[in-house]
Amino acid sequence: MANYTKTTIGKENRIELHEKLSLTGAEISLNELPAGANVPFVHSHKENEEIYGILSGNGKAIIDGEEI
């Protein structure tokens, strides 16, 4: 079983992700990265989720050895 959930959200004014992502305890931080930036920050959490969202452009993440 994958250790992540990948989803696409629509353009509604308000979107509730708690149930859609089965969240139990999440941390959210906002980061703005320039095109071509790399963030080689490897870490994991045992008791909470992390949420990554891309507001424009595209990106990739490597989770449990799988490129998303």
mmCIF file with all atom_site columns, C-alpha atoms in Angstrom:
data_model
loop_
_atom_site.group_PDB
_atom_site.id
_atom_site.type_symbol
_atom_site.label_atom_id
_atom_site.label_alt_id
_atom_site.label_comp_id
_atom_site.label_asym_id
_atom_site.label_entity_id
_atom_site.label_seq_id
_atom_site.pdbx_PDB_ins_code
_atom_site.Cartn_x
_atom_site.Cartn_y
_atom_site.Cartn_z
_atom_site.occupancy
_atom_site.B_iso_or_equiv
_atom_site.pdbx_formal_charge
_atom_site.auth_seq_id
_atom_site.auth_comp_id
_atom_site.auth_asym_id
_atom_site.auth_atom_id
_atom_site.pdbx_PDB_model_num
ATOM 1  C CA . MET A 1 1  ? 0.000   0.000  0.000   1.00 0.00 ? 1  MET A CA 1
ATOM 2  C CA . ALA A 1 2  ? 1.328   3.430  -0.949  1.00 0.00 ? 2  ALA A CA 1
ATOM 3  C CA . ASN A 1 3  ? 2.363   5.740  1.853   1.00 0.00 ? 3  ASN A CA 1
ATOM 4  C CA . TYR A 1 4  ? 0.760   8.735  0.113   1.00 0.00 ? 4  TYR A CA 1
ATOM 5  C CA . THR A 1 5  ? -2.439  9.953  -1.540  1.00 0.00 ? 5  THR A CA 1
ATOM 6  C CA . LYS A 1 6  ? -2.326  11.869 -4.819  1.00 0.00 ? 6  LYS A CA 1
ATOM 7  C CA . THR A 1 7  ? -5.382  13.907 -5.696  1.00 0.00 ? 7  THR A CA 1
ATOM 8  C CA . THR A 1 8  ? -6.432  16.772 -7.933  1.00 0.00 ? 8  THR A CA 1
ATOM 9  C CA . ILE A 1 9  ? -8.803  19.383 -6.615  1.00 0.00 ? 9  ILE A CA 1
ATOM 10 C CA . GLY A 1 10 ? -11.180 21.576 -8.568  1.00 0.00 ? 10 GLY A CA 1
ATOM 11 C CA . LYS A 1 11 ? -11.525 25.333 -8.640  1.00 0.00 ? 11 LYS A CA 1
ATOM 12 C CA . GLU A 1 12 ? -14.216 25.690 -5.990  1.00 0.00 ? 12 GLU A CA 1
ATOM 13 C CA . ASN A 1 13 ? -14.043 28.673 -3.637  1.00 0.00 ? 13 ASN A CA 1
ATOM 14 C CA . ARG A 1 14 ? -13.597 26.376 -0.620  1.00 0.00 ? 14 ARG A CA 1
ATOM 15 C CA . ILE A 1 15 ? -12.272 22.826 -0.624  1.00 0.00 ? 15 ILE A CA 1
ATOM 16 C CA . GLU A 1 16 ? -12.310 20.538 2.431   1.00 0.00 ? 16 GLU A CA 1
ATOM 17 C CA . LEU A 1 17 ? -9.533  17.945 2.216   1.00 0.00 ? 17 LEU A CA 1
ATOM 18 C CA . HIS A 1 18 ? -9.794  16.313 5.657   1.00 0.00 ? 18 HIS A CA 1
ATOM 19 C CA . GLU A 1 19 ? -12.041 13.439 4.529   1.00 0.00 ? 19 GLU A CA 1
ATOM 20 C CA . LYS A 1 20 ? -10.726 13.227 0.961   1.00 0.00 ? 20 LYS A CA 1
ATOM 21 C CA . LEU A 1 21 ? -7.170  12.672 2.244   1.00 0.00 ? 21 LEU A CA 1
ATOM 22 C CA . SER A 1 22 ? -8.140  10.767 5.440   1.00 0.00 ? 22 SER A CA 1
ATOM 23 C CA . LEU A 1 23 ? -6.183  13.258 7.533   1.00 0.00 ? 23 LEU A CA 1
ATOM 24 C CA . THR A 1 24 ? -5.595  12.589 11.223  1.00 0.00 ? 24 THR A CA 1
ATOM 25 C CA . GLY A 1 25 ? -2.980  15.245 12.027  1.00 0.00 ? 25 GLY A CA 1
ATOM 26 C CA . ALA A 1 26 ? -1.417  17.403 9.338   1.00 0.00 ? 26 ALA A CA 1
ATOM 27 C CA . GLU A 1 27 ? 1.268   20.061 9.153   1.00 0.00 ? 27 GLU A CA 1
ATOM 28 C CA . ILE A 1 28 ? 1.055   22.732 6.490   1.00 0.00 ? 28 ILE A CA 1
ATOM 29 C CA . SER A 1 29 ? 3.746   25.185 5.452   1.00 0.00 ? 29 SER A CA 1
ATOM 30 C CA . LEU A 1 30 ? 3.775   27.439 2.413   1.00 0.00 ? 30 LEU A CA 1
ATOM 31 C CA . ASN A 1 31 ? 6.888   27.682 0.280   1.00 0.00 ? 31 ASN A CA 1
ATOM 32 C CA . GLU A 1 32 ? 7.472   29.582 -2.940  1.00 0.00 ? 32 GLU A CA 1
ATOM 33 C CA . LEU A 1 33 ? 10.148  28.074 -5.159  1.00 0.00 ? 33 LEU A CA 1
ATOM 34 C CA . PRO A 1 34 ? 11.614  29.541 -8.346  1.00 0.00 ? 34 PRO A CA 1
ATOM 35 C CA . ALA A 1 35 ? 11.539  27.494 -11.539 1.00 0.00 ? 35 ALA A CA 1
ATOM 36 C CA . GLY A 1 36 ? 14.157  24.747 -11.486 1.00 0.00 ? 36 GLY A CA 1
ATOM 37 C CA . ALA A 1 37 ? 14.610  24.881 -7.695  1.00 0.00 ? 37 ALA A CA 1
ATOM 38 C CA . ASN A 1 38 ? 15.520  21.720 -5.832  1.00 0.00 ? 38 ASN A CA 1
ATOM 39 C CA . VAL A 1 39 ? 14.710  20.922 -2.210  1.00 0.00 ? 39 VAL A CA 1
ATOM 40 C CA . PRO A 1 40 ? 16.845  17.946 -1.113  1.00 0.00 ? 40 PRO A CA 1
ATOM 41 C CA . PHE A 1 41 ? 15.310  17.769 2.380   1.00 0.00 ? 41 PHE A CA 1
ATOM 42 C CA . VAL A 1 42 ? 14.788  14.122 3.317   1.00 0.00 ? 42 VAL A CA 1
ATOM 43 C CA . HIS A 1 43 ? 12.734  13.414 6.436   1.00 0.00 ? 43 HIS A CA 1
ATOM 44 C CA . SER A 1 44 ? 9.668   11.522 7.653   1.00 0.00 ? 44 SER A CA 1
ATOM 45 C CA . HIS A 1 45 ? 6.922   11.790 10.239  1.00 0.00 ? 45 HIS A CA 1
ATOM 46 C CA . LYS A 1 46 ? 5.415   8.977  12.288  1.00 0.00 ? 46 LYS A CA 1
ATOM 47 C CA . GLU A 1 47 ? 2.358   10.728 13.746  1.00 0.00 ? 47 GLU A CA 1
ATOM 48 C CA . ASN A 1 48 ? 1.233   13.359 11.244  1.00 0.00 ? 48 ASN A CA 1
ATOM 49 C CA . GLU A 1 49 ? 0.783   13.898 7.535   1.00 0.00 ? 49 GLU A CA 1
ATOM 50 C CA . GLU A 1 50 ? 2.427   16.436 5.272   1.00 0.00 ? 50 GLU A CA 1
ATOM 51 C CA . ILE A 1 51 ? 0.527   18.065 2.441   1.00 0.00 ? 51 ILE A CA 1
ATOM 52 C CA . TYR A 1 52 ? 2.267   19.286 -0.708  1.00 0.00 ? 52 TYR A CA 1
ATOM 53 C CA . GLY A 1 53 ? 0.330   21.354 -3.222  1.00 0.00 ? 53 GLY A CA 1
ATOM 54 C CA . ILE A 1 54 ? 1.371   22.938 -6.489  1.00 0.00 ? 54 ILE A CA 1
ATOM 55 C CA . LEU A 1 55 ? -0.547  26.118 -7.263  1.00 0.00 ? 55 LEU A CA 1
ATOM 56 C CA . SER A 1 56 ? 1.026   26.767 -10.663 1.00 0.00 ? 56 SER A CA 1
ATOM 57 C CA . GLY A 1 57 ? 3.615   25.098 -12.842 1.00 0.00 ? 57 GLY A CA 1
ATOM 58 C CA . ASN A 1 58 ? 4.595   21.521 -12.042 1.00 0.00 ? 58 ASN A CA 1
ATOM 59 C CA . GLY A 1 59 ? 6.919   19.574 -9.835  1.00 0.00 ? 59 GLY A CA 1
ATOM 60 C CA . LYS A 1 60 ? 7.867   16.126 -8.630  1.00 0.00 ? 60 LYS A CA 1
ATOM 61 C CA . ALA A 1 61 ? 8.500   14.421 -5.325  1.00 0.00 ? 61 ALA A CA 1
ATOM 62 C CA . ILE A 1 62 ? 10.128  11.126 -4.448  1.00 0.00 ? 62 ILE A CA 1
ATOM 63 C CA . ILE A 1 63 ? 8.098   9.276  -1.807  1.00 0.00 ? 63 ILE A CA 1
ATOM 64 C CA . ASP A 1 64 ? 9.231   5.854  -0.617  1.00 0.00 ? 64 ASP A CA 1
ATOM 65 C CA . GLY A 1 65 ? 11.449  5.601  -3.708  1.00 0.00 ? 65 GLY A CA 1
ATOM 66 C CA . GLU A 1 66 ? 8.603   6.378  -6.135  1.00 0.00 ? 66 GLU A CA 1
ATOM 67 C CA . GLU A 1 67 ? 8.700   9.550  -8.247  1.00 0.00 ? 67 GLU A CA 1
ATOM 68 C CA . ILE A 1 68 ? 5.348   11.337 -8.157  1.00 0.00 ? 68 ILE A CA 1
#
